Coordinates of C-alpha atoms in Angstrom, one line a residue:
Chain F
M30 CA 16.2 14.9 34.1
T31 CA 13.9 12.4 35.8
P32 CA 10.3 12.2 34.7
E33 CA 9.3 14.0 38.0
E34 CA 11.7 16.9 37.2
I35 CA 10.2 17.1 33.7
V36 CA 6.7 17.3 35.0
A37 CA 7.8 19.9 37.6
R38 CA 9.3 22.1 34.9
L39 CA 6.3 21.7 32.6
R40 CA 4.0 22.6 35.6
D41 CA 6.0 25.8 36.3
A42 CA 5.9 26.7 32.6
M43 CA 2.1 26.1 32.5
R44 CA 1.6 28.3 35.5
A45 CA 3.8 31.0 34.0
H46 CA 1.8 31.1 30.8
G47 CA -1.6 30.5 32.3
V48 CA -2.0 27.2 30.5
G49 CA -4.6 25.0 32.3
E50 CA -4.1 21.8 30.4
L51 CA -1.4 20.2 28.2
S52 CA -1.8 17.0 26.3
Y53 CA 0.4 15.3 23.8
R54 CA 0.0 12.2 21.7
D55 CA 1.6 10.3 18.9
S56 CA 1.3 6.7 18.0
H57 CA 3.8 5.7 20.6
T58 CA 3.2 8.0 23.6
S59 CA 0.6 10.1 25.1
Y60 CA 0.3 12.3 28.2
R61 CA -1.9 14.9 29.6
L62 CA -1.1 17.4 32.3
V63 CA -4.0 19.2 34.1
L64 CA -3.1 22.1 36.4
E65 CA -5.3 22.1 39.4
Q66 CA -6.2 25.6 40.5
S67 CA -3.9 26.5 43.4
P68 CA -5.3 28.5 46.3
E69 CA -3.2 31.4 45.2
S70 CA -4.4 31.7 41.6
A71 CA -8.0 31.3 42.9
K72 CA -7.7 34.7 44.5
P73 CA -9.8 37.1 42.5
G74 CA -7.0 39.7 42.2
V75 CA -4.7 37.2 40.4
T76 CA -7.1 35.6 38.0
S77 CA -8.6 38.8 36.7
E78 CA -5.2 39.9 35.4
R79 CA -4.6 36.7 33.5
P80 CA -6.8 35.9 30.5
A81 CA -8.4 32.4 30.4
T82 CA -6.7 30.0 28.0
S83 CA -8.5 27.3 26.2
V84 CA -7.5 24.7 23.6
I85 CA -9.4 24.4 20.3
P86 CA -9.4 20.7 19.3
S87 CA -9.5 19.4 15.7
P88 CA -13.1 18.7 14.5
E89 CA -11.8 16.1 12.1
A90 CA -8.7 14.1 11.1
G91 CA -6.9 15.7 8.3
R92 CA -4.2 18.1 7.0
I93 CA -3.8 21.6 8.4
R94 CA -4.4 24.4 5.9
L95 CA -3.4 27.6 7.6
S96 CA -4.1 29.8 4.6
H97 CA -7.2 29.6 2.4
P98 CA -9.0 31.8 -0.1
L99 CA -12.0 31.9 2.3
R100 CA -9.8 33.8 4.7
S101 CA -7.8 37.0 3.9
R102 CA -4.9 36.3 6.2
K103 CA -2.9 33.3 7.2
A104 CA -3.6 32.2 10.8
E105 CA -0.9 33.3 13.2
A106 CA -0.2 33.8 16.9
G107 CA -1.4 37.2 18.1
Q108 CA -4.4 37.5 15.8
V109 CA -7.7 38.4 17.3
V110 CA -10.6 36.2 16.3
A111 CA -14.3 36.6 16.6
A112 CA -16.7 34.0 18.0
G113 CA -17.6 31.5 15.2
E114 CA -14.9 32.8 12.9
P115 CA -13.1 30.2 10.8
I116 CA -9.4 30.4 11.9
F117 CA -8.1 27.9 9.4
F118 CA -9.1 24.6 7.8
I119 CA -8.6 20.9 8.0
E120 CA -8.4 19.3 4.6
S121 CA -9.7 15.7 4.4
D122 CA -10.0 13.9 1.1
G123 CA -10.7 17.1 -0.8
R124 CA -13.1 18.4 1.8
L125 CA -12.5 21.4 4.0
F126 CA -13.6 21.6 7.7
A127 CA -13.4 25.0 9.4
V128 CA -11.6 25.3 12.7
E129 CA -13.7 27.8 14.6
S130 CA -13.5 29.4 18.0
R131 CA -16.6 29.2 20.0
T132 CA -15.7 32.4 21.8
A133 CA -13.9 35.6 20.8
G134 CA -10.2 35.8 21.8
R135 CA -6.6 36.0 20.8
I136 CA -4.5 33.2 19.3
A137 CA -1.9 32.7 22.0
Q138 CA -0.2 29.9 20.1
L139 CA -0.6 27.7 17.0
L140 CA 0.1 24.1 18.1
V141 CA 0.3 22.8 14.5
R142 CA 2.1 23.6 11.3
E143 CA 1.0 23.8 7.6
S144 CA 0.2 20.4 6.0
Q145 CA 0.6 18.5 9.3
L146 CA -1.7 15.4 9.5
V147 CA -3.7 15.7 12.7
D148 CA -5.9 13.4 14.7
Y149 CA -9.6 14.0 15.4
G150 CA -9.5 16.0 18.7
A151 CA -5.8 17.0 18.5
P152 CA -5.1 20.3 20.1
L153 CA -4.7 23.0 17.4
I154 CA -4.8 26.4 19.0
L155 CA -4.2 27.9 22.4
L156 CA -6.8 30.7 22.6
E157 CA -6.8 33.5 25.2
S158 CA -10.2 34.9 26.0
P159 CA -10.5 38.2 27.8
Chain K
M7 CA -0.2 -6.8 -4.1
F8 CA -1.3 -3.8 -2.1
R9 CA 1.1 -1.3 -0.7
T10 CA -0.9 -0.2 2.3
V11 CA -3.8 -1.9 4.1
L12 CA -6.1 0.2 6.4
I13 CA -7.5 -1.8 9.2
A14 CA -11.0 -0.5 9.9
N15 CA -11.3 -2.1 13.3
R16 CA -9.8 -2.1 16.7
G17 CA -8.3 -4.4 19.4
E18 CA -7.5 -8.0 18.9
V19 CA -8.6 -8.4 15.3
A20 CA -6.6 -5.3 14.3
V21 CA -3.5 -6.8 15.8
R22 CA -4.2 -10.1 14.0
I23 CA -4.6 -8.4 10.6
A24 CA -1.4 -6.3 11.2
R25 CA 0.5 -9.5 11.8
A26 CA -0.6 -11.0 8.5
C27 CA 0.3 -7.7 6.7
R28 CA 3.8 -7.8 8.2
A29 CA 4.2 -11.4 7.2
L30 CA 3.4 -10.4 3.6
G31 CA 5.6 -7.2 3.8
L32 CA 2.7 -4.8 3.5
R33 CA 2.5 -1.5 5.2
C34 CA -0.4 -1.5 7.6
V35 CA -2.2 1.5 9.1
A36 CA -5.2 1.8 11.4
I37 CA -7.9 4.1 12.6
F38 CA -8.9 4.6 16.3
S39 CA -11.3 6.4 18.4
E40 CA -10.7 8.8 21.3
A41 CA -11.3 5.9 23.8
D42 CA -8.5 3.9 22.2
R43 CA -6.1 6.8 22.1
R44 CA -3.8 5.4 24.8
Q45 CA -4.1 1.7 24.0
S46 CA -0.7 0.0 23.7
Y47 CA -1.7 -2.0 20.6
L48 CA -1.6 1.2 18.4
R49 CA 2.2 0.8 18.3
Q50 CA 1.9 -2.2 16.1
F51 CA 0.8 -0.2 13.1
D52 CA 3.0 1.8 10.7
D53 CA 0.7 4.7 11.2
A54 CA -2.6 5.3 12.9
L55 CA -5.2 8.1 12.9
C56 CA -7.8 9.1 15.4
I57 CA -10.9 9.6 13.4
G58 CA -13.7 10.3 15.9
P59 CA -15.2 10.2 19.4
S60 CA -15.5 7.1 21.6
P61 CA -19.0 6.0 20.6
S62 CA -18.7 3.8 17.5
L63 CA -21.2 5.7 15.4
G64 CA -18.6 8.6 15.2
S65 CA -15.6 6.4 14.7
Y66 CA -15.6 2.6 14.0
L67 CA -19.0 2.7 12.3
N68 CA -18.5 6.0 10.5
I69 CA -18.1 5.1 6.8
D70 CA -17.4 8.7 5.7
R71 CA -14.6 9.2 8.3
I72 CA -13.1 5.8 7.5
I73 CA -12.9 6.4 3.8
R74 CA -11.3 9.8 4.4
A75 CA -8.8 8.2 6.7
A76 CA -8.0 5.6 4.0
R77 CA -7.1 8.5 1.7
L78 CA -5.2 10.5 4.3
L79 CA -3.1 7.4 5.1
D80 CA -2.6 6.4 1.5
A81 CA -4.3 3.0 1.9
D82 CA -5.1 1.1 -1.3
A83 CA -7.1 -1.6 0.6
V84 CA -9.4 -1.8 3.6
H85 CA -9.7 -4.8 5.9
P86 CA -12.9 -4.6 7.9
G87 CA -12.1 -7.3 10.5
Y88 CA -15.1 -8.7 12.3
G89 CA -18.0 -6.8 13.9
F90 CA -18.5 -3.1 13.1
L91 CA -18.8 -2.6 9.3
S92 CA -17.5 -6.1 8.3
E93 CA -20.9 -7.2 6.9
N94 CA -22.1 -3.9 5.8
A95 CA -22.8 -3.9 2.1
D96 CA -22.9 -0.1 1.8
F97 CA -19.5 0.1 3.4
A98 CA -18.0 -2.4 0.9
E99 CA -19.6 -0.5 -1.9
T100 CA -18.4 2.9 -0.7
V101 CA -14.8 1.6 -0.2
Q102 CA -14.8 0.2 -3.8
A103 CA -16.3 3.4 -5.2
A104 CA -13.5 5.4 -3.6
G105 CA -11.0 3.3 -5.6
V106 CA -9.9 1.3 -2.6
T107 CA -10.1 -2.5 -2.5
F108 CA -12.5 -3.9 0.1
I109 CA -11.0 -7.1 1.5
G110 CA -14.0 -9.4 1.4
P111 CA -16.8 -10.5 -1.0
S112 CA -18.7 -8.2 -3.3
A113 CA -21.3 -5.8 -1.8
A114 CA -24.0 -7.7 -3.8
V115 CA -23.1 -11.0 -2.1
I116 CA -22.9 -9.4 1.4
R117 CA -26.4 -7.9 0.7
I118 CA -27.9 -11.3 -0.3
M119 CA -26.4 -13.1 2.7
G120 CA -27.6 -10.3 5.0
D121 CA -31.3 -11.0 4.1
K122 CA -32.3 -14.2 5.9
I123 CA -35.0 -15.2 3.4
Q124 CA -32.8 -14.6 0.3
A125 CA -29.8 -16.4 2.0
R126 CA -32.0 -19.4 2.7
R127 CA -33.3 -19.5 -0.8
T128 CA -29.8 -19.3 -2.3
M129 CA -28.6 -22.1 -0.1
A130 CA -31.6 -24.3 -0.7
A131 CA -31.0 -23.8 -4.5
S132 CA -27.5 -25.2 -4.0
G133 CA -28.8 -28.3 -2.2
I134 CA -27.7 -27.1 1.3
P135 CA -30.2 -28.4 4.0
C136 CA -32.2 -25.6 5.7
L137 CA -34.4 -25.7 8.7
P138 CA -37.9 -26.8 7.4
G139 CA -40.5 -24.1 8.0
S140 CA -43.7 -22.6 6.7
D141 CA -41.8 -20.0 4.6
G142 CA -44.3 -17.3 5.5
A143 CA -47.5 -17.1 7.6
L144 CA -49.5 -20.1 8.5
P145 CA -53.0 -20.1 6.9
S146 CA -55.8 -19.4 9.4
D147 CA -57.7 -22.5 8.0
L148 CA -56.6 -25.2 10.4
S149 CA -56.6 -28.1 7.9
E150 CA -54.4 -26.0 5.6
A151 CA -52.1 -25.2 8.5
Q152 CA -52.1 -28.9 9.5
K153 CA -50.9 -29.9 6.1
I154 CA -47.9 -27.5 6.2
C155 CA -47.0 -28.5 9.8
D156 CA -47.2 -32.2 9.0
A157 CA -44.8 -31.6 6.1
I158 CA -42.4 -29.8 8.5
G159 CA -42.5 -32.6 11.0
Y160 CA -42.7 -32.6 14.8
P161 CA -41.7 -31.2 17.2
L162 CA -42.1 -27.8 15.7
I163 CA -42.5 -24.4 17.1
V164 CA -45.1 -21.8 16.1
K165 CA -44.1 -18.2 16.6
A166 CA -46.0 -14.9 16.4
A167 CA -45.1 -13.2 13.1
A168 CA -45.2 -9.8 14.8
G169 CA -43.7 -11.1 18.0
G170 CA -40.7 -11.4 20.1
G171 CA -39.7 -12.0 23.7
G172 CA -41.1 -15.5 23.9
K173 CA -44.8 -14.3 23.7
G174 CA -47.1 -16.1 21.2
M175 CA -44.8 -19.1 21.0
R176 CA -45.6 -22.8 21.5
V177 CA -43.6 -25.9 21.0
I178 CA -45.8 -28.6 19.5
G179 CA -44.7 -32.1 20.1
A180 CA -47.2 -34.1 17.9
A181 CA -49.8 -33.5 15.3
A182 CA -52.5 -34.2 17.9
D183 CA -51.5 -31.1 19.9
L184 CA -51.4 -28.8 16.9
A185 CA -55.0 -27.3 17.1
A186 CA -54.7 -26.5 20.8
G187 CA -51.2 -25.1 20.4
I188 CA -52.0 -22.9 17.5
A189 CA -55.1 -21.5 19.3
A190 CA -53.2 -20.7 22.4
A191 CA -50.3 -19.1 20.6
S192 CA -52.5 -17.1 18.3
N193 CA -54.7 -15.8 21.2
E194 CA -51.5 -14.8 23.1
A195 CA -50.1 -13.1 20.0
E196 CA -53.4 -11.3 19.4
R197 CA -53.4 -10.0 23.0
A198 CA -49.7 -9.1 23.1
F199 CA -49.2 -7.7 19.5
K200 CA -52.8 -7.3 18.2
N201 CA -51.8 -9.7 15.5
G202 CA -52.5 -13.4 15.7
V203 CA -50.6 -14.4 12.6
L204 CA -48.2 -17.3 13.2
Y205 CA -45.4 -19.0 11.3
A206 CA -44.0 -22.5 12.0
E207 CA -40.5 -24.0 11.8
K208 CA -38.9 -27.2 12.9
F209 CA -38.0 -27.2 16.5
L210 CA -34.6 -28.5 17.5
E211 CA -34.4 -29.3 21.2
N212 CA -30.7 -29.7 21.6
P213 CA -28.9 -28.5 18.5
R214 CA -25.1 -28.0 18.3
H215 CA -23.7 -25.1 16.5
I216 CA -21.4 -26.3 13.8
E217 CA -19.9 -24.2 11.0
L218 CA -17.8 -24.6 7.9
Q219 CA -14.9 -22.4 6.8
V220 CA -14.3 -21.7 3.1
L221 CA -11.9 -19.6 1.2
A222 CA -12.3 -18.5 -2.4
D223 CA -10.3 -16.6 -4.9
R224 CA -11.4 -14.6 -8.0
R225 CA -10.1 -17.3 -10.3
G226 CA -12.7 -19.9 -9.4
N227 CA -10.7 -21.8 -6.8
V228 CA -12.8 -22.6 -3.7
V229 CA -11.6 -24.7 -0.8
S230 CA -13.1 -26.0 2.4
L231 CA -11.1 -25.7 5.5
G232 CA -13.3 -28.0 7.5
D233 CA -15.7 -27.6 10.4
R234 CA -15.8 -26.0 13.9
D235 CA -18.0 -26.6 16.8
C236 CA -19.1 -23.4 18.6
S237 CA -21.9 -24.8 20.8
V238 CA -20.6 -23.2 24.0
Q239 CA -22.4 -19.9 23.8
R240 CA -24.4 -17.6 25.9
R241 CA -27.2 -15.6 24.3
H242 CA -25.8 -16.4 20.9
Q243 CA -22.3 -15.1 21.9
K244 CA -19.7 -17.8 21.4
L245 CA -17.3 -18.5 24.3
V246 CA -15.5 -21.6 23.2
E247 CA -14.8 -23.0 19.8
E248 CA -13.1 -26.1 18.6
A249 CA -12.0 -27.8 15.4
P250 CA -12.9 -30.3 14.2
A251 CA -16.4 -30.9 15.6
H252 CA -16.2 -34.1 17.7
G253 CA -18.4 -37.0 17.0
V254 CA -19.6 -35.8 13.6
S255 CA -19.1 -38.1 10.6
R256 CA -16.1 -36.9 8.5
K257 CA -18.0 -38.1 5.5
A258 CA -21.0 -35.9 6.3
V259 CA -18.7 -32.9 6.8
A260 CA -16.9 -33.5 3.5
E261 CA -20.2 -33.8 1.7
L262 CA -21.5 -30.6 3.3
G263 CA -18.3 -29.0 2.3
R264 CA -18.9 -29.9 -1.3
M265 CA -22.3 -28.3 -1.2
C266 CA -20.9 -25.1 0.3
L267 CA -18.3 -24.9 -2.4
N268 CA -21.0 -25.2 -5.0
A269 CA -22.9 -22.4 -3.4
C270 CA -19.7 -20.3 -3.4
N271 CA -19.2 -20.9 -7.1
T272 CA -22.8 -20.1 -7.8
M273 CA -22.6 -16.8 -5.9
G274 CA -19.2 -15.8 -7.2
Y275 CA -18.0 -15.8 -3.6
E276 CA -14.6 -14.2 -2.9
G277 CA -12.5 -14.3 0.3
A278 CA -13.1 -16.0 3.6
G279 CA -16.6 -17.1 4.6
T280 CA -18.4 -19.3 7.1
F281 CA -21.6 -21.3 6.6
E282 CA -23.3 -21.7 10.0
F283 CA -25.5 -24.7 10.8
L284 CA -27.5 -26.2 13.6
Y285 CA -26.8 -29.9 14.0
E286 CA -29.1 -32.4 15.6
N287 CA -29.4 -36.2 15.2
G288 CA -26.9 -36.3 12.4
N289 CA -28.6 -33.6 10.4
F290 CA -27.3 -30.1 9.4
Y291 CA -29.6 -27.1 9.0
F292 CA -28.3 -23.9 7.5
I293 CA -28.8 -20.8 9.7
E294 CA -26.7 -18.1 8.0
M295 CA -23.5 -17.3 6.2
N296 CA -21.0 -14.9 7.6
T297 CA -19.3 -13.0 4.8
R298 CA -16.2 -12.1 6.8
L299 CA -13.3 -13.3 9.0
Q300 CA -14.6 -14.8 12.3
V301 CA -13.2 -14.6 15.8
E302 CA -12.7 -18.4 15.8
H303 CA -10.8 -18.7 12.5
T304 CA -7.8 -19.4 14.7
V305 CA -8.8 -23.0 15.5
T306 CA -9.0 -23.8 11.8
E307 CA -5.6 -22.2 11.2
E308 CA -4.1 -24.4 14.0
I309 CA -5.3 -27.7 12.5
T310 CA -4.6 -26.8 8.9
G311 CA -1.5 -24.6 9.2
I312 CA -3.1 -22.1 6.8
D313 CA -3.0 -18.4 7.5
I314 CA -6.6 -17.4 6.7
V315 CA -6.0 -13.6 7.0
A316 CA -2.9 -13.8 4.6
E317 CA -5.1 -15.7 2.1
Q318 CA -7.8 -13.0 2.4
L319 CA -5.2 -10.4 1.5
R320 CA -3.9 -12.4 -1.4
V321 CA -7.2 -13.1 -3.0
A322 CA -8.4 -9.5 -2.5
A323 CA -5.3 -8.4 -4.5
G324 CA -6.4 -10.7 -7.3
C325 CA -3.9 -13.5 -6.6
A326 CA -4.8 -17.2 -6.5
L327 CA -5.1 -19.0 -3.2
S328 CA -1.6 -20.3 -2.3
F329 CA -2.9 -23.9 -1.9
T330 CA -5.5 -26.3 -3.3
Q331 CA -8.0 -28.5 -1.6
A332 CA -5.6 -31.5 -2.0
D333 CA -3.1 -29.6 0.1
V334 CA -5.5 -29.2 3.0
K335 CA -4.6 -31.7 5.7
F336 CA -6.3 -31.8 9.0
S337 CA -4.3 -32.8 12.0
A338 CA -4.8 -32.5 15.7
H339 CA -7.6 -30.9 17.6
A340 CA -7.7 -27.2 18.5
I341 CA -9.7 -25.3 21.2
E342 CA -10.1 -21.6 21.6
C343 CA -11.4 -19.9 24.8
R344 CA -12.4 -16.2 24.6
I345 CA -11.2 -14.4 27.6
N346 CA -13.5 -11.4 28.3
A347 CA -13.4 -8.7 30.9
E348 CA -16.7 -9.8 32.4
D349 CA -18.2 -10.7 35.7
P350 CA -17.8 -14.5 35.5
E351 CA -21.1 -15.2 37.2
V352 CA -23.4 -13.1 35.0
F353 CA -21.2 -12.4 32.0
V354 CA -21.8 -8.6 32.3
P355 CA -18.8 -6.6 30.9
K356 CA -16.8 -4.8 33.6
P357 CA -14.6 -2.0 32.3
G358 CA -11.5 -1.0 34.1
T359 CA -7.7 -0.9 33.8
V360 CA -5.7 -4.1 33.3
E361 CA -3.1 -4.1 36.1
V362 CA -1.5 -7.5 35.4
W363 CA -1.7 -9.7 32.2
T364 CA 0.4 -12.8 32.1
P365 CA -0.5 -14.8 29.0
P366 CA 0.1 -18.5 28.9
A367 CA 2.8 -20.0 26.6
G368 CA 4.4 -23.2 25.6
I369 CA 4.2 -25.8 22.9
G370 CA 0.8 -25.8 21.1
V371 CA -0.3 -22.6 22.9
R372 CA -1.3 -19.5 20.9
V373 CA -2.5 -16.3 22.4
D374 CA -4.1 -13.6 20.2
S375 CA -4.5 -10.4 22.2
H376 CA -4.1 -6.6 22.0
I377 CA -3.7 -6.2 25.8
Q378 CA -0.8 -5.1 27.9
A379 CA -0.7 -4.1 31.5
G380 CA -1.9 -0.5 31.9
D381 CA -4.5 -0.8 29.0
V382 CA -8.0 0.4 29.7
I383 CA -11.0 -1.8 28.9
S384 CA -13.5 0.9 27.9
P385 CA -17.3 0.5 28.2
F386 CA -17.8 1.5 24.6
Y387 CA -16.8 -1.8 22.9
D388 CA -16.9 -5.5 23.5
S389 CA -14.8 -6.7 26.4
M390 CA -12.7 -9.4 24.8
L391 CA -9.1 -9.3 26.3
A392 CA -7.6 -12.3 24.6
K393 CA -8.1 -15.6 22.8
I394 CA -6.3 -18.5 24.2
I395 CA -5.9 -21.3 21.6
V396 CA -4.3 -24.7 22.2
C397 CA -3.6 -27.5 19.8
G398 CA -3.4 -31.1 21.0
S399 CA -3.0 -34.5 19.3
D400 CA -6.7 -35.2 20.0
R401 CA -9.6 -33.6 21.9
D402 CA -8.7 -35.0 25.3
D403 CA -5.1 -33.8 24.8
A404 CA -6.3 -30.4 23.7
I405 CA -8.5 -30.1 26.9
R406 CA -5.5 -31.0 29.1
Q407 CA -3.4 -28.4 27.3
M408 CA -6.1 -25.8 27.7
E409 CA -6.3 -26.5 31.4
V410 CA -2.6 -25.9 31.8
A411 CA -2.8 -22.7 29.7
L412 CA -5.7 -21.4 31.8
S413 CA -3.8 -22.1 35.0
E414 CA -0.9 -20.0 33.7
A415 CA -3.0 -17.1 32.5
Q416 CA -3.3 -14.3 35.0
I417 CA -5.4 -11.1 34.8
R418 CA -5.6 -8.5 37.6
G419 CA -7.5 -5.2 37.6
V420 CA -10.6 -6.4 35.7
P421 CA -12.7 -9.5 36.2
S422 CA -12.3 -12.2 33.6
T423 CA -13.8 -15.4 32.3
I424 CA -10.6 -17.4 32.9
D425 CA -12.1 -19.3 35.9
F426 CA -15.3 -19.9 34.0
H427 CA -13.3 -21.6 31.3
A428 CA -11.3 -23.7 33.8
R429 CA -14.5 -25.0 35.3
L430 CA -16.0 -25.7 31.9
M431 CA -12.9 -27.7 30.8
A432 CA -13.1 -29.7 34.0
S433 CA -16.9 -30.4 33.6
N434 CA -18.2 -33.8 32.4
E435 CA -20.5 -32.1 30.0
F436 CA -17.7 -30.5 28.1
R437 CA -15.3 -33.5 28.4
E438 CA -17.9 -35.9 27.0
G439 CA -18.8 -33.4 24.2
K440 CA -22.4 -33.1 25.4
I441 CA -22.7 -29.3 25.2
T442 CA -25.4 -28.0 23.0
A443 CA -26.1 -24.4 21.9
N444 CA -28.7 -23.8 24.7
F445 CA -26.7 -25.5 27.5
L446 CA -25.2 -22.4 29.1
D447 CA -28.4 -20.3 29.0
R448 CA -30.2 -23.2 30.7
V449 CA -27.6 -23.5 33.4
L450 CA -27.5 -19.8 34.0
S451 CA -31.3 -19.4 34.1
K452 CA -31.5 -22.2 36.7
K453 CA -28.8 -20.4 38.8
H454 CA -30.8 -17.2 38.4
A455 CA -34.0 -18.9 39.5
R456 CA -32.3 -20.3 42.6
S457 CA -30.8 -16.9 43.6
T458 CA -34.0 -15.0 43.2

């Protein structure tokens, strides 16, 4: 596949899943795809059926701790979260930083795995808000 | 030796330190901010972690986040580079307290050298010449003030103790002008700052900036790596540096070096350090000591063949310096030009994307840079793109080499100071070695006066 074809496929997948922005980075590469609102999806009838998706970025650099005594269940896709609820934690040199959602919603996708070392600002969760 | 060194810095110096780590076979990791996320130089580290937002306070100046990054990346030493936290005693202390080695002198030494009065007293105690001054406020009694000023010598400058911005300041050329000068400056200070207190220091009309590089290990070995001239500067920002300083007695430099080594021994200094002096009419006057690696360490490396950063790493690990004073041989003449992404007329940084970057090359040419085409020069940090360093058999040869190197260098996408340096190299003032520390500011203020 040429880079153009890869971008076209990613764009189609983003449209299909209602993802507005996709960014990826490691120490060698980084890219960011932002879906411009097409005239079609701007129609009120279409957008109202699809929940808005947002990305929750990491508040600190550290390791992902999906389960923690402060939270009864392990974070998973499909869970409903309240505004301000800690979803999971970032552990950094013995300290825990809560990853919270500013709004109520449903976890559409976890973008990280247990113990993964993440950057400050790394995308952690795709959240669907009603 | 260390296993992993964390570089608590960015850009050119981060790349320079990574190079020394690789030469010594050490793993090297780095931190970066969101603004640097896409910079090509991040590839040169074994690992790198984004620790905070673009403004330095949340990233490159954030002690807490840097210490946590050191732990997350398994670093057992931290190199602070230059700028940012490199001369922050609290940082050095916090790093050590976290069980990680700070690559540099002790927090106590950094703290003393950071306090101008304490630093001056430490140096004076080691016999290092300092700029004569009133060492505090001038007494309001004129005959008392006259005694102090006569001892300092003329010309001298009286300055408002509470002041700044050139107000309440008078240069006094001779003892006869003292009473009138003090009255005028004091009145002006009283009006501007509601405080007429003045202090006095010797006024140097055309000083050069000359500095001395030292390296010390924990075992009592201290060596002098000679002098550098950094007189080409604008508002105290150095633009060109060379080694050795032309036209300065080698005997005087050697003698000054011995005094600096004494001071290092007295302080228990460790690592790389620079003693900065003003130089006029054959006399040196201590200004300050930089307790870190300096941007212009390269010209010293070129004429001595010593890798200063590698030696910093060695001594921080408790090893002895890999050479002695007797091994230090000075050959040739080196010049460094700092290439900044700045408007070449007014020296104002201009952020943007580098579209083309063709560094010069060839015998005796060294380019230290973190830039590749496509990199973004962000408005958050200093705008240095590269350092071009040349080494020639003598000063004239080095100038010729630099002219060739500058003619090869090409940058597109952002403005640069390449043309400024080319004009400077061609100027009689530079070629004849007549540039003093206030030369550029004078030229630029004249230009400014003409254009307004």
